[in-house]
Amino acid sequence: MRTLIKHALLSAHPQNSITVKGWVRTRRDSKEFSFIELNDGSCLANLQCIADVGIPGYQDIQKMSTGAAIGITGKLIESQGKGQTWEIQATTLELIGEAPSDFPLQKKGHTPEFLRSISHLRPRANLYGAVFRMRSRLANAVHRFFQERDFTLVHTPIITSSDCEGAGEMFRVTTQENASKQDDDFFGKNTYLTVSGQLEGEAFATALSNIYTFGPTFRAENSHTTRHASEFWMIEPEMAFCDLEGDMNLAEEFVKYLVQDVLENNEGDLDIFYKFVDKDLRQRLKFVAERPFQRVSYTEAVEILIASGEQFEYPVEWGVNLQSEHERYLTEKHFKCPTTVYNYPKSVKPFYMRTNDDGKTVTAMDLLVPGIGEIIGGAQREERLEVLEANMKEHGLSKEDYWWYLDLRKYGSCPHAGFGLGFERMLMFVTGMKNIRDVIPFARTPGHCEF
Amino acid sequence: MRTLIKHALLSAHPQNSITVKGWVRTRRDSKEFSFIELNDGSCLANLQCIADVGIPGYQDIQKMSTGAAIGITGKLIESQGKGQTWEIQATTLELIGEAPSDFPLQKKGHTPEFLRSISHLRPRANLYGAVFRMRSRLANAVHRFFQERDFTLVHTPIITSSDCEGAGEMFRVTTQENASKQDDDFFGKNTYLTVSGQLEGEAFATALSNIYTFGPTFRAENSHTTRHASEFWMIEPEMAFCDLEGDMNLAEEFVKYLVQDVLENNEGDLDIFYKFVDKDLRQRLKFVAERPFQRVSYTEAVEILIASGEQFEYPVEWGVNLQSEHERYLTEKHFKCPTTVYNYPKSVKPFYMRTNDDGKTVTAMDLLVPGIGEIIGGAQREERLEVLEANMKEHGLSKEDYWWYLDLRKYGSCPHAGFGLGFERMLMFVTGMKNIRDVIPFARTPGHCEF
C-alpha cells in the first residue's frame, strides 16, 4: 500500500514500514548515504529520505535525478533536520521512471511564459502544484457554500442558440466546413458557446427557488490582458422571491466564506504565495475575512469620486460606467474595505435588470474588493412582463427570440435576483497570482489552444 | 423572512408565524375557507394551507390558480389530514404573480415529448423537480467522494485542438464565417469541443498523484437514441502509481458510494421514481449497494457467453467488442450482480491502454450494472514510451501531435490508471428515467438546441 506524502507528514507516530511514491525534487549524495527530497503532489511539502549506500535499489541512485519517479519503502522516523517533523530511513528504493537531463524543470527560476509553454509539466513545479490544489479546494468550497444553504446545482447548457444579450463576443459551434449555411448545420440553426447561464438559471430558480450554476463560459474577444481568457469558469446563483438587498447579502456572505475557507483549509499551500507571489496577500485576505463590507449607491459613489479631487484617466459624471480606477479608489482609498455599489444608471446595464421607481436606475450591484476591483456583478431581475418587454424593445431585442424567458414573467412571476462570480478572478484574489493564464490548467487565449 | 417549505415540513414544533412563498399546485374553495397546496421546489412535498374567507389578501383568491406565485403568512400547526405533519393556518395571503389559464402545467399527464418543448417550465412539474434536485445531490456526492479521498479536481479544457483519438465525432469551434481558413481563425488552428479530458488529466495525475475531472463533454454524432446527447457531463478520475486492479477497486467503490448516497440522502425524491417511473428501482439500487461486485476477464466472459446457449443478435467470438446484449446477459442473467470485465483484446481499444504481457490484450476494464450495461469504462494507461510510440504508429497517429503526452512518459513516467463515468447515465440509473433528454436541464441533440 502506498501512503500519500501528505498523510505521512501528518502521521501521529513513527511507523515501521511505509511506502511512498513520487517524483524526486532534489538529491544529495555523500559517501555513506543519499538525501532525497520526494514530492507526490498531495501537498506542497517534500518528504525527506535518507538512503544508505547499498540498500536494495541503491544501484540505480544515479538515475534518481530531479523529475524521476521513484518508490521508497522504509521507516518513518522523527526528523533530525529542522522544519520537518518526519523523514524516511529507507530500506528499499525503486526506480520507476527516469527523467533524462533535458527535463525542463531541473532548475528553478523559469519565467511564467516559459512554464505556460510546458503547461503539461508545470503542475510538477511547487508554485503551480499549490495553485491547482488551491483551485480544487476553492471549487469544493463553492459547492459546499451553496449545498449547505439548500441551493440546487443546475448544469445550464454550454452550446446555446441565445446570447444573454451583450455579455460578449461568442464562438460559433458547427459541424460544417462552410459555417454560413445554418439550416443544414447540426442543430438546424446557428449555435454558440455560452457566455452566461443566467437566463436558463432564472428558469430553474422560478421552479426550485434557490439554484446555482458552476460551469465553463466563453468569450471570443481579442483581449490580451492578464485578466481575460477565452474560456473560464463562472458561478451564478439565482434566488426566487429575493430582492437586491438579499442578493447583496448573499454575495458578501459568499466572498467572506470563500476567503475564510482558504485561510483555514489551505494545507500549507498559502505559504508559497505569501513568500514568493504577494507579500501583502495575508493581510488582504484577513482584511476581507474580518471587516464588515460597505454599501454605497452608484449616485453616492459618483459624488465621492467627484469630491475626491483625484485625477482619473476617465472623468466621472453621473451616467458613466465606473472604470477599474474608480472602483479601486472606492474600495482601497475611500472606504478601505470591500464595497458593494448598487443602483446603476439604466443606460449602462442590460435589459433584464429591474427598473427602479426613479425610472433612471436599475437594481444592479457590483462587489468591489481591494487589489482587484469588481469581483461580483449581479442584479435583481425585471419580473414585470410589460416593463421587461418595453426594455427589450429599447434594446432592439425581439420577443420571439426570448419567448421562453418572457414565459417566466407570464406564469407565476416573482421577484428574483442573482449574481455572477468569475472563478479564476476569485482564485487570483486568494493566491495573489497576477495572470489568469497561470491559474487555469491549460489556458485558452487568442492564438493559444495548445495541449 | 421567508422559510423554505422543506424546512417548514421538518419543523420540530409548531410556529406562531412563518412566511412561505412558492407556486400554487392546487386550490379547493369551500364557503368558509380555501385549501391551497403550495410548492417552492425546495422539496417534492407541498405544504398545505387553510385560508379562511376574509383574511387579508383573500380578495385575490380567484387569481391564486395553479402556477401562480403567492406568499402565505400564518401559523404552522399540526396537520389534521393524513400524510402531512404540518400545515399552515393562514393569517395573510399575498398574490405575487398570476398564472393565466393557458399555463401549460395546469393538468397532469403530459407526455415527456411535450414537456421537453417547455424545458423552461418543466422543473415546476413534480417529477422534473425531483430529477433536477437528484442531479444536484448526485453531483455533490461525486465531489464529496473524491475530496474525501484527497483527489484534486482539475478543470480540463473544453476547447481543444487534440481529439483524444477516436472517442467520437467533434464539433468545430470557430469565429469565422467560412470555417475552412484555419490559420486565420481565433486560435490560429482548427479547434474543437472536447470529447474527453483524459489526456490532460493524465498530465495532472503525473504531478499531483490523484485527480478527477467533472465537466461537459461533446459528441457531434447523429445519434437519435434515448441514451445519447450531444452535450453531457463526464467524471474522469486518474491515479498515478496505480494499476488496473486499483482502478477497478476505485470504480466499484465509487458506484457503491453514489448509490448508497442516493438511498440515504434523497429527501423524499426517490418516492416519485419508485411510484411512477420504475417499480423495480428500489430493488435495483439496493442490489448494487449491498452485493459484492464480480470480476471476470474478457476471455472468461466470452467463454461464458458462448457456453450460455443464448441466441444473441451479434454472435460472440474472441476478439469482438461486447455488445449491450452481451453485457446485460453477464450482469443480469449469469452473475446477477454488477460485473467488471477486464483485459480486452488490444484490437478493439484505443492506443493509450497498456499492453499486457500476452501481447494481444490491454488493461481495459468496463463496469457493467444490471438494467443498463456498461456504466464505467477505464484502463491502466501505457506508461512505457517505446510501447506507446509503437501503438501510436499502429493507429496512424503522429508523434508531433502528441508531443506533450509523450513527454509524460519521457520524464518521470509511472504506472497510472483512470476511468470515465457518464454523469447522466448514472443519474438515469439512480432515477429509473429512460431518456437522457429528461435528466438534462436543456438537452442538446441533433436538430435540437432550444432555449
Short mmCIF file of N, CA and C in Angstrom, two decimals, chain B residues 235-375:
data_model
loop_
_atom_site.label_atom_id
_atom_site.label_comp_id
_atom_site.label_asym_id
_atom_site.label_seq_id
_atom_site.Cartn_x
_atom_site.Cartn_y
_atom_site.Cartn_z
N ILE B 235 -17.27 12.38 -15.60
CA ILE B 235 -16.35 12.37 -14.46
C ILE B 235 -15.20 11.45 -14.83
N GLU B 236 -13.96 11.95 -14.72
CA GLU B 236 -12.81 11.14 -15.11
C GLU B 236 -11.70 11.24 -14.06
N PRO B 237 -11.64 10.28 -13.13
CA PRO B 237 -10.51 10.25 -12.20
C PRO B 237 -9.28 9.64 -12.86
N GLU B 238 -8.11 10.02 -12.36
CA GLU B 238 -6.85 9.46 -12.86
C GLU B 238 -5.88 9.37 -11.68
N MET B 239 -5.22 8.23 -11.55
CA MET B 239 -4.34 8.00 -10.39
C MET B 239 -2.94 7.59 -10.82
N ALA B 240 -1.95 8.31 -10.32
CA ALA B 240 -0.56 7.92 -10.56
C ALA B 240 -0.20 6.75 -9.65
N PHE B 241 0.78 5.96 -10.08
CA PHE B 241 1.24 4.80 -9.31
C PHE B 241 0.08 3.86 -9.00
N CYS B 242 -0.77 3.67 -10.00
CA CYS B 242 -1.95 2.83 -9.82
C CYS B 242 -2.06 1.89 -11.01
N ASP B 243 -2.43 0.64 -10.73
CA ASP B 243 -2.57 -0.34 -11.81
C ASP B 243 -4.04 -0.66 -12.05
N LEU B 244 -4.28 -1.63 -12.93
CA LEU B 244 -5.66 -1.97 -13.30
C LEU B 244 -6.49 -2.38 -12.10
N GLU B 245 -5.88 -3.12 -11.18
CA GLU B 245 -6.64 -3.59 -10.03
C GLU B 245 -7.09 -2.42 -9.15
N GLY B 246 -6.16 -1.48 -8.90
CA GLY B 246 -6.51 -0.29 -8.13
C GLY B 246 -7.61 0.50 -8.82
N ASP B 247 -7.55 0.52 -10.13
CA ASP B 247 -8.55 1.23 -10.93
C ASP B 247 -9.92 0.59 -10.77
N MET B 248 -9.97 -0.74 -10.86
CA MET B 248 -11.25 -1.46 -10.69
C MET B 248 -11.78 -1.28 -9.27
N ASN B 249 -10.87 -1.28 -8.29
CA ASN B 249 -11.29 -1.07 -6.90
C ASN B 249 -11.98 0.28 -6.75
N LEU B 250 -11.35 1.33 -7.31
CA LEU B 250 -11.93 2.67 -7.17
C LEU B 250 -13.27 2.77 -7.88
N ALA B 251 -13.36 2.19 -9.07
CA ALA B 251 -14.61 2.27 -9.84
C ALA B 251 -15.76 1.61 -9.07
N GLU B 252 -15.50 0.46 -8.48
CA GLU B 252 -16.55 -0.24 -7.74
C GLU B 252 -16.95 0.53 -6.48
N GLU B 253 -15.94 1.04 -5.78
CA GLU B 253 -16.18 1.82 -4.58
C GLU B 253 -17.01 3.07 -4.91
N PHE B 254 -16.70 3.68 -6.04
CA PHE B 254 -17.36 4.91 -6.48
C PHE B 254 -18.84 4.64 -6.78
N VAL B 255 -19.12 3.62 -7.53
CA VAL B 255 -20.51 3.31 -7.89
C VAL B 255 -21.32 2.97 -6.63
N LYS B 256 -20.75 2.18 -5.76
CA LYS B 256 -21.44 1.83 -4.49
C LYS B 256 -21.70 3.09 -3.66
N TYR B 257 -20.71 3.97 -3.60
CA TYR B 257 -20.83 5.20 -2.81
C TYR B 257 -21.97 6.06 -3.33
N LEU B 258 -22.02 6.24 -4.65
CA LEU B 258 -23.06 7.09 -5.22
C LEU B 258 -24.45 6.51 -4.97
N VAL B 259 -24.58 5.20 -5.18
CA VAL B 259 -25.89 4.58 -4.99
C VAL B 259 -26.31 4.63 -3.52
N GLN B 260 -25.38 4.37 -2.63
CA GLN B 260 -25.70 4.45 -1.20
C GLN B 260 -26.09 5.87 -0.80
N ASP B 261 -25.38 6.83 -1.37
CA ASP B 261 -25.71 8.22 -1.06
C ASP B 261 -27.11 8.57 -1.54
N VAL B 262 -27.46 8.12 -2.71
CA VAL B 262 -28.82 8.36 -3.24
C VAL B 262 -29.86 7.72 -2.33
N LEU B 263 -29.59 6.50 -1.87
CA LEU B 263 -30.54 5.82 -1.00
C LEU B 263 -30.71 6.54 0.33
N GLU B 264 -29.60 7.10 0.84
CA GLU B 264 -29.64 7.70 2.17
C GLU B 264 -30.04 9.17 2.18
N ASN B 265 -29.70 9.91 1.13
CA ASN B 265 -29.89 11.37 1.15
C ASN B 265 -30.80 11.86 0.03
N ASN B 266 -31.90 11.21 -0.20
CA ASN B 266 -32.74 11.62 -1.33
C ASN B 266 -33.86 12.56 -0.92
N GLU B 267 -34.05 12.77 0.39
CA GLU B 267 -35.04 13.72 0.91
C GLU B 267 -36.42 13.56 0.28
N GLY B 268 -36.82 12.34 0.11
CA GLY B 268 -38.18 12.08 -0.36
C GLY B 268 -38.33 12.01 -1.86
N ASP B 269 -37.32 12.44 -2.60
CA ASP B 269 -37.47 12.46 -4.05
C ASP B 269 -37.54 11.08 -4.68
N LEU B 270 -36.91 10.08 -4.04
CA LEU B 270 -36.94 8.73 -4.63
C LEU B 270 -38.38 8.21 -4.75
N ASP B 271 -39.25 8.63 -3.83
CA ASP B 271 -40.63 8.11 -3.83
C ASP B 271 -41.30 8.24 -5.18
N ILE B 272 -41.09 9.39 -5.82
CA ILE B 272 -41.79 9.62 -7.08
C ILE B 272 -41.25 8.71 -8.19
N PHE B 273 -39.96 8.37 -8.10
CA PHE B 273 -39.40 7.45 -9.10
C PHE B 273 -39.87 6.03 -8.85
N TYR B 274 -39.88 5.63 -7.58
CA TYR B 274 -40.38 4.29 -7.23
C TYR B 274 -41.81 4.12 -7.72
N LYS B 275 -42.60 5.19 -7.54
CA LYS B 275 -44.05 5.08 -7.75
C LYS B 275 -44.43 5.21 -9.22
N PHE B 276 -43.82 6.18 -9.92
CA PHE B 276 -44.31 6.49 -11.26
C PHE B 276 -43.33 6.18 -12.39
N VAL B 277 -42.08 5.89 -12.07
CA VAL B 277 -41.10 5.73 -13.15
C VAL B 277 -40.65 4.28 -13.31
N ASP B 278 -40.31 3.63 -12.20
CA ASP B 278 -39.72 2.30 -12.32
C ASP B 278 -39.98 1.52 -11.03
N LYS B 279 -40.89 0.55 -11.12
CA LYS B 279 -41.29 -0.21 -9.93
C LYS B 279 -40.13 -1.03 -9.36
N ASP B 280 -39.16 -1.37 -10.22
CA ASP B 280 -38.05 -2.21 -9.76
C ASP B 280 -36.86 -1.39 -9.26
N LEU B 281 -37.00 -0.07 -9.26
CA LEU B 281 -35.85 0.79 -8.96
C LEU B 281 -35.28 0.55 -7.57
N ARG B 282 -36.16 0.48 -6.58
CA ARG B 282 -35.69 0.32 -5.21
C ARG B 282 -34.83 -0.93 -5.08
N GLN B 283 -35.35 -2.01 -5.65
CA GLN B 283 -34.65 -3.29 -5.58
C GLN B 283 -33.30 -3.21 -6.29
N ARG B 284 -33.27 -2.55 -7.45
CA ARG B 284 -32.04 -2.48 -8.22
C ARG B 284 -30.98 -1.65 -7.50
N LEU B 285 -31.40 -0.57 -6.85
CA LEU B 285 -30.45 0.25 -6.12
C LEU B 285 -29.87 -0.50 -4.92
N LYS B 286 -30.75 -1.20 -4.19
CA LYS B 286 -30.27 -1.96 -3.02
C LYS B 286 -29.31 -3.06 -3.46
N PHE B 287 -29.66 -3.70 -4.55
CA PHE B 287 -28.86 -4.74 -5.18
C PHE B 287 -27.41 -4.25 -5.38
N VAL B 288 -27.27 -3.08 -5.97
CA VAL B 288 -25.94 -2.54 -6.26
C VAL B 288 -25.24 -2.07 -4.98
N ALA B 289 -26.03 -1.52 -4.05
CA ALA B 289 -25.43 -1.02 -2.82
C ALA B 289 -24.92 -2.15 -1.94
N GLU B 290 -25.61 -3.28 -1.98
CA GLU B 290 -25.33 -4.34 -1.00
C GLU B 290 -24.48 -5.49 -1.52
N ARG B 291 -24.67 -5.87 -2.79
CA ARG B 291 -23.97 -7.05 -3.29
C ARG B 291 -22.49 -6.79 -3.56
N PRO B 292 -21.66 -7.80 -3.36
CA PRO B 292 -20.27 -7.67 -3.84
C PRO B 292 -20.29 -7.69 -5.37
N PHE B 293 -19.32 -6.99 -5.96
CA PHE B 293 -19.24 -6.96 -7.42
C PHE B 293 -18.41 -8.16 -7.89
N GLN B 294 -18.69 -8.60 -9.10
CA GLN B 294 -17.98 -9.72 -9.69
C GLN B 294 -16.93 -9.20 -10.66
N ARG B 295 -15.81 -9.92 -10.77
CA ARG B 295 -14.83 -9.56 -11.81
C ARG B 295 -14.55 -10.74 -12.71
N VAL B 296 -14.44 -10.48 -13.99
CA VAL B 296 -14.19 -11.57 -14.92
C VAL B 296 -13.38 -11.02 -16.10
N SER B 297 -12.40 -11.81 -16.55
CA SER B 297 -11.62 -11.34 -17.69
C SER B 297 -12.48 -11.42 -18.95
N TYR B 298 -12.13 -10.64 -19.93
CA TYR B 298 -12.83 -10.68 -21.21
C TYR B 298 -12.84 -12.11 -21.76
N THR B 299 -11.70 -12.78 -21.68
CA THR B 299 -11.60 -14.13 -22.23
C THR B 299 -12.59 -15.08 -21.55
N GLU B 300 -12.64 -15.00 -20.21
CA GLU B 300 -13.63 -15.82 -19.49
C GLU B 300 -15.05 -15.41 -19.85
N ALA B 301 -15.28 -14.12 -19.99
CA ALA B 301 -16.62 -13.62 -20.31
C ALA B 301 -17.08 -14.18 -21.65
N VAL B 302 -16.16 -14.21 -22.63
CA VAL B 302 -16.51 -14.74 -23.95
C VAL B 302 -16.85 -16.23 -23.84
N GLU B 303 -16.09 -16.95 -23.03
CA GLU B 303 -16.38 -18.38 -22.84
C GLU B 303 -17.77 -18.58 -22.23
N ILE B 304 -18.08 -17.76 -21.23
CA ILE B 304 -19.40 -17.83 -20.58
C ILE B 304 -20.51 -17.56 -21.60
N LEU B 305 -20.31 -16.54 -22.43
CA LEU B 305 -21.34 -16.16 -23.40
C LEU B 305 -21.53 -17.25 -24.45
N ILE B 306 -20.42 -17.85 -24.89
CA ILE B 306 -20.51 -18.92 -25.90
C ILE B 306 -21.21 -20.14 -25.30
N ALA B 307 -20.85 -20.45 -24.05
CA ALA B 307 -21.43 -21.64 -23.38
C ALA B 307 -22.88 -21.43 -22.99
N SER B 308 -23.35 -20.17 -23.02
CA SER B 308 -24.69 -19.87 -22.49
C SER B 308 -25.80 -20.48 -23.32
N GLY B 309 -25.53 -20.70 -24.62
CA GLY B 309 -26.60 -21.18 -25.48
C GLY B 309 -27.61 -20.11 -25.86
N GLU B 310 -27.40 -18.87 -25.40
CA GLU B 310 -28.32 -17.76 -25.75
C GLU B 310 -28.20 -17.44 -27.25
N GLN B 311 -29.33 -17.01 -27.82
CA GLN B 311 -29.30 -16.53 -29.20
C GLN B 311 -29.07 -15.02 -29.19
N PHE B 312 -27.83 -14.60 -29.39
CA PHE B 312 -27.54 -13.16 -29.43
C PHE B 312 -27.68 -12.62 -30.85
N GLU B 313 -28.07 -11.37 -30.95
CA GLU B 313 -28.15 -10.75 -32.27
C GLU B 313 -26.76 -10.66 -32.90
N TYR B 314 -25.76 -10.28 -32.06
CA TYR B 314 -24.38 -10.24 -32.53
C TYR B 314 -23.65 -11.46 -32.00
N PRO B 315 -23.20 -12.36 -32.89
CA PRO B 315 -22.51 -13.57 -32.41
C PRO B 315 -21.23 -13.20 -31.66
N VAL B 316 -20.88 -14.05 -30.70
CA VAL B 316 -19.71 -13.79 -29.86
C VAL B 316 -18.55 -14.68 -30.27
N GLU B 317 -17.41 -14.11 -30.44
CA GLU B 317 -16.17 -14.90 -30.52
C GLU B 317 -15.04 -14.03 -29.99
N TRP B 318 -13.95 -14.66 -29.60
CA TRP B 318 -12.85 -13.91 -29.02
C TRP B 318 -12.36 -12.87 -30.01
N GLY B 319 -12.29 -11.63 -29.60
CA GLY B 319 -11.79 -10.57 -30.47
C GLY B 319 -12.84 -9.53 -30.80
N VAL B 320 -14.12 -9.87 -30.64
CA VAL B 320 -15.15 -8.87 -30.93
C VAL B 320 -15.37 -7.99 -29.69
N ASN B 321 -15.88 -6.82 -29.93
CA ASN B 321 -16.27 -5.96 -28.83
C ASN B 321 -17.59 -6.48 -28.25
N LEU B 322 -17.75 -6.40 -26.93
CA LEU B 322 -19.01 -6.86 -26.35
C LEU B 322 -20.12 -5.85 -26.64
N GLN B 323 -21.27 -6.35 -27.01
CA GLN B 323 -22.44 -5.51 -27.26
C GLN B 323 -23.27 -5.42 -25.99
N SER B 324 -24.19 -4.47 -26.00
CA SER B 324 -25.07 -4.27 -24.86
C SER B 324 -25.78 -5.56 -24.45
N GLU B 325 -26.25 -6.35 -25.41
CA GLU B 325 -26.94 -7.61 -25.08
C GLU B 325 -26.03 -8.58 -24.33
N HIS B 326 -24.74 -8.59 -24.70
CA HIS B 326 -23.79 -9.47 -24.00
C HIS B 326 -23.54 -8.98 -22.58
N GLU B 327 -23.35 -7.66 -22.48
CA GLU B 327 -23.07 -7.07 -21.17
C GLU B 327 -24.25 -7.34 -20.23
N ARG B 328 -25.44 -7.17 -20.74
CA ARG B 328 -26.61 -7.36 -19.88
C ARG B 328 -26.80 -8.83 -19.52
N TYR B 329 -26.46 -9.74 -20.43
CA TYR B 329 -26.54 -11.16 -20.08
C TYR B 329 -25.61 -11.47 -18.90
N LEU B 330 -24.38 -10.95 -19.00
CA LEU B 330 -23.39 -11.24 -17.95
C LEU B 330 -23.86 -10.72 -16.59
N THR B 331 -24.29 -9.47 -16.55
CA THR B 331 -24.59 -8.86 -15.25
C THR B 331 -25.97 -9.23 -14.74
N GLU B 332 -26.92 -9.43 -15.66
CA GLU B 332 -28.30 -9.68 -15.21
C GLU B 332 -28.62 -11.17 -15.08
N LYS B 333 -28.11 -11.97 -16.02
CA LYS B 333 -28.51 -13.39 -16.00
C LYS B 333 -27.44 -14.31 -15.44
N HIS B 334 -26.18 -14.09 -15.83
CA HIS B 334 -25.16 -15.03 -15.40
C HIS B 334 -24.71 -14.74 -13.96
N PHE B 335 -24.15 -13.55 -13.74
CA PHE B 335 -23.60 -13.25 -12.40
C PHE B 335 -24.67 -12.70 -11.46
N LYS B 336 -25.70 -12.12 -12.03
CA LYS B 336 -26.77 -11.50 -11.24
C LYS B 336 -26.23 -10.47 -10.24
N CYS B 337 -25.22 -9.74 -10.63
CA CYS B 337 -24.67 -8.67 -9.80
C CYS B 337 -23.80 -7.78 -10.68
N PRO B 338 -23.46 -6.59 -10.22
CA PRO B 338 -22.58 -5.73 -11.01
C PRO B 338 -21.28 -6.45 -11.32
N THR B 339 -20.79 -6.29 -12.52
CA THR B 339 -19.68 -7.10 -13.01
C THR B 339 -18.66 -6.23 -13.74
N THR B 340 -17.39 -6.43 -13.39
CA THR B 340 -16.33 -5.73 -14.10
C THR B 340 -15.62 -6.71 -15.04
N VAL B 341 -15.61 -6.36 -16.32
CA VAL B 341 -14.90 -7.17 -17.32
C VAL B 341 -13.58 -6.48 -17.63
N TYR B 342 -12.47 -7.24 -17.64
CA TYR B 342 -11.16 -6.60 -17.83
C TYR B 342 -10.30 -7.37 -18.82
N ASN B 343 -9.21 -6.76 -19.23
CA ASN B 343 -8.27 -7.35 -20.21
C ASN B 343 -8.94 -7.65 -21.55
N TYR B 344 -9.27 -6.59 -22.26
CA TYR B 344 -9.93 -6.70 -23.57
C TYR B 344 -8.90 -6.89 -24.68
N PRO B 345 -9.36 -7.39 -25.84
CA PRO B 345 -8.44 -7.50 -26.98
C PRO B 345 -7.88 -6.12 -27.35
N LYS B 346 -6.61 -6.09 -27.63
CA LYS B 346 -5.94 -4.85 -27.98
C LYS B 346 -6.58 -4.19 -29.20
N SER B 347 -7.05 -5.01 -30.12
CA SER B 347 -7.53 -4.50 -31.41
C SER B 347 -8.79 -3.66 -31.29
N VAL B 348 -9.56 -3.83 -30.21
CA VAL B 348 -10.82 -3.08 -30.11
C VAL B 348 -10.69 -1.87 -29.18
N LYS B 349 -9.49 -1.56 -28.72
CA LYS B 349 -9.34 -0.49 -27.74
C LYS B 349 -8.36 0.59 -28.22
N PRO B 350 -8.42 1.80 -27.64
CA PRO B 350 -7.57 2.91 -28.09
C PRO B 350 -6.09 2.71 -27.80
N PHE B 351 -5.28 3.58 -28.40
CA PHE B 351 -3.82 3.43 -28.39
C PHE B 351 -3.19 3.60 -27.01
N TYR B 352 -3.90 4.27 -26.09
CA TYR B 352 -3.23 4.65 -24.84
C TYR B 352 -3.35 3.60 -23.74
N MET B 353 -4.01 2.48 -24.04
CA MET B 353 -4.16 1.46 -22.99
C MET B 353 -2.93 0.57 -22.93
N ARG B 354 -2.64 0.06 -21.74
CA ARG B 354 -1.39 -0.66 -21.54
C ARG B 354 -1.47 -2.08 -22.10
N THR B 355 -0.48 -2.45 -22.91
CA THR B 355 -0.44 -3.78 -23.49
C THR B 355 -0.01 -4.80 -22.43
N ASN B 356 -0.78 -5.88 -22.31
CA ASN B 356 -0.42 -6.94 -21.36
C ASN B 356 0.72 -7.79 -21.92
N ASP B 357 1.29 -8.61 -21.03
CA ASP B 357 2.44 -9.43 -21.44
C ASP B 357 2.07 -10.42 -22.55
N ASP B 358 0.79 -10.78 -22.66
CA ASP B 358 0.39 -11.72 -23.72
C ASP B 358 0.46 -11.08 -25.11
N GLY B 359 0.64 -9.74 -25.15
CA GLY B 359 0.78 -9.04 -26.43
C GLY B 359 -0.52 -8.84 -27.18
N LYS B 360 -1.61 -9.48 -26.75
CA LYS B 360 -2.86 -9.35 -27.51
C LYS B 360 -4.00 -8.73 -26.71
N THR B 361 -3.81 -8.58 -25.41
CA THR B 361 -4.85 -7.90 -24.63
C THR B 361 -4.27 -6.63 -23.99
N VAL B 362 -5.19 -5.71 -23.63
CA VAL B 362 -4.79 -4.48 -22.95
C VAL B 362 -5.55 -4.37 -21.62
N THR B 363 -5.00 -3.54 -20.73
CA THR B 363 -5.54 -3.39 -19.38
C THR B 363 -6.76 -2.46 -19.36
N ALA B 364 -7.75 -2.81 -20.15
CA ALA B 364 -9.02 -2.08 -20.17
C ALA B 364 -9.98 -2.73 -19.20
N MET B 365 -10.93 -1.97 -18.70
CA MET B 365 -11.99 -2.55 -17.87
C MET B 365 -13.29 -1.79 -18.09
N ASP B 366 -14.39 -2.54 -18.08
CA ASP B 366 -15.72 -1.95 -18.14
C ASP B 366 -16.53 -2.44 -16.96
N LEU B 367 -17.21 -1.50 -16.29
CA LEU B 367 -18.06 -1.91 -15.18
C LEU B 367 -19.50 -1.94 -15.68
N LEU B 368 -20.13 -3.11 -15.55
CA LEU B 368 -21.49 -3.31 -16.05
C LEU B 368 -22.46 -3.39 -14.87
N VAL B 369 -23.60 -2.74 -14.99
CA VAL B 369 -24.62 -2.85 -13.94
C VAL B 369 -25.93 -3.34 -14.54
N PRO B 370 -26.70 -4.09 -13.72
CA PRO B 370 -27.98 -4.63 -14.21
C PRO B 370 -28.90 -3.51 -14.69
N GLY B 371 -29.59 -3.78 -15.78
CA GLY B 371 -30.60 -2.83 -16.26
C GLY B 371 -30.03 -1.76 -17.17
N ILE B 372 -28.72 -1.62 -17.23
CA ILE B 372 -28.10 -0.54 -18.00
C ILE B 372 -26.96 -1.07 -18.86
N GLY B 373 -26.19 -2.01 -18.34
CA GLY B 373 -24.97 -2.44 -19.03
C GLY B 373 -23.80 -1.59 -18.60
N GLU B 374 -22.93 -1.25 -19.55
CA GLU B 374 -21.71 -0.52 -19.20
C GLU B 374 -22.02 0.85 -18.62
N ILE B 375 -21.45 1.13 -17.45
CA ILE B 375 -21.64 2.46 -16.85
C ILE B 375 -20.30 3.16 -16.66
#
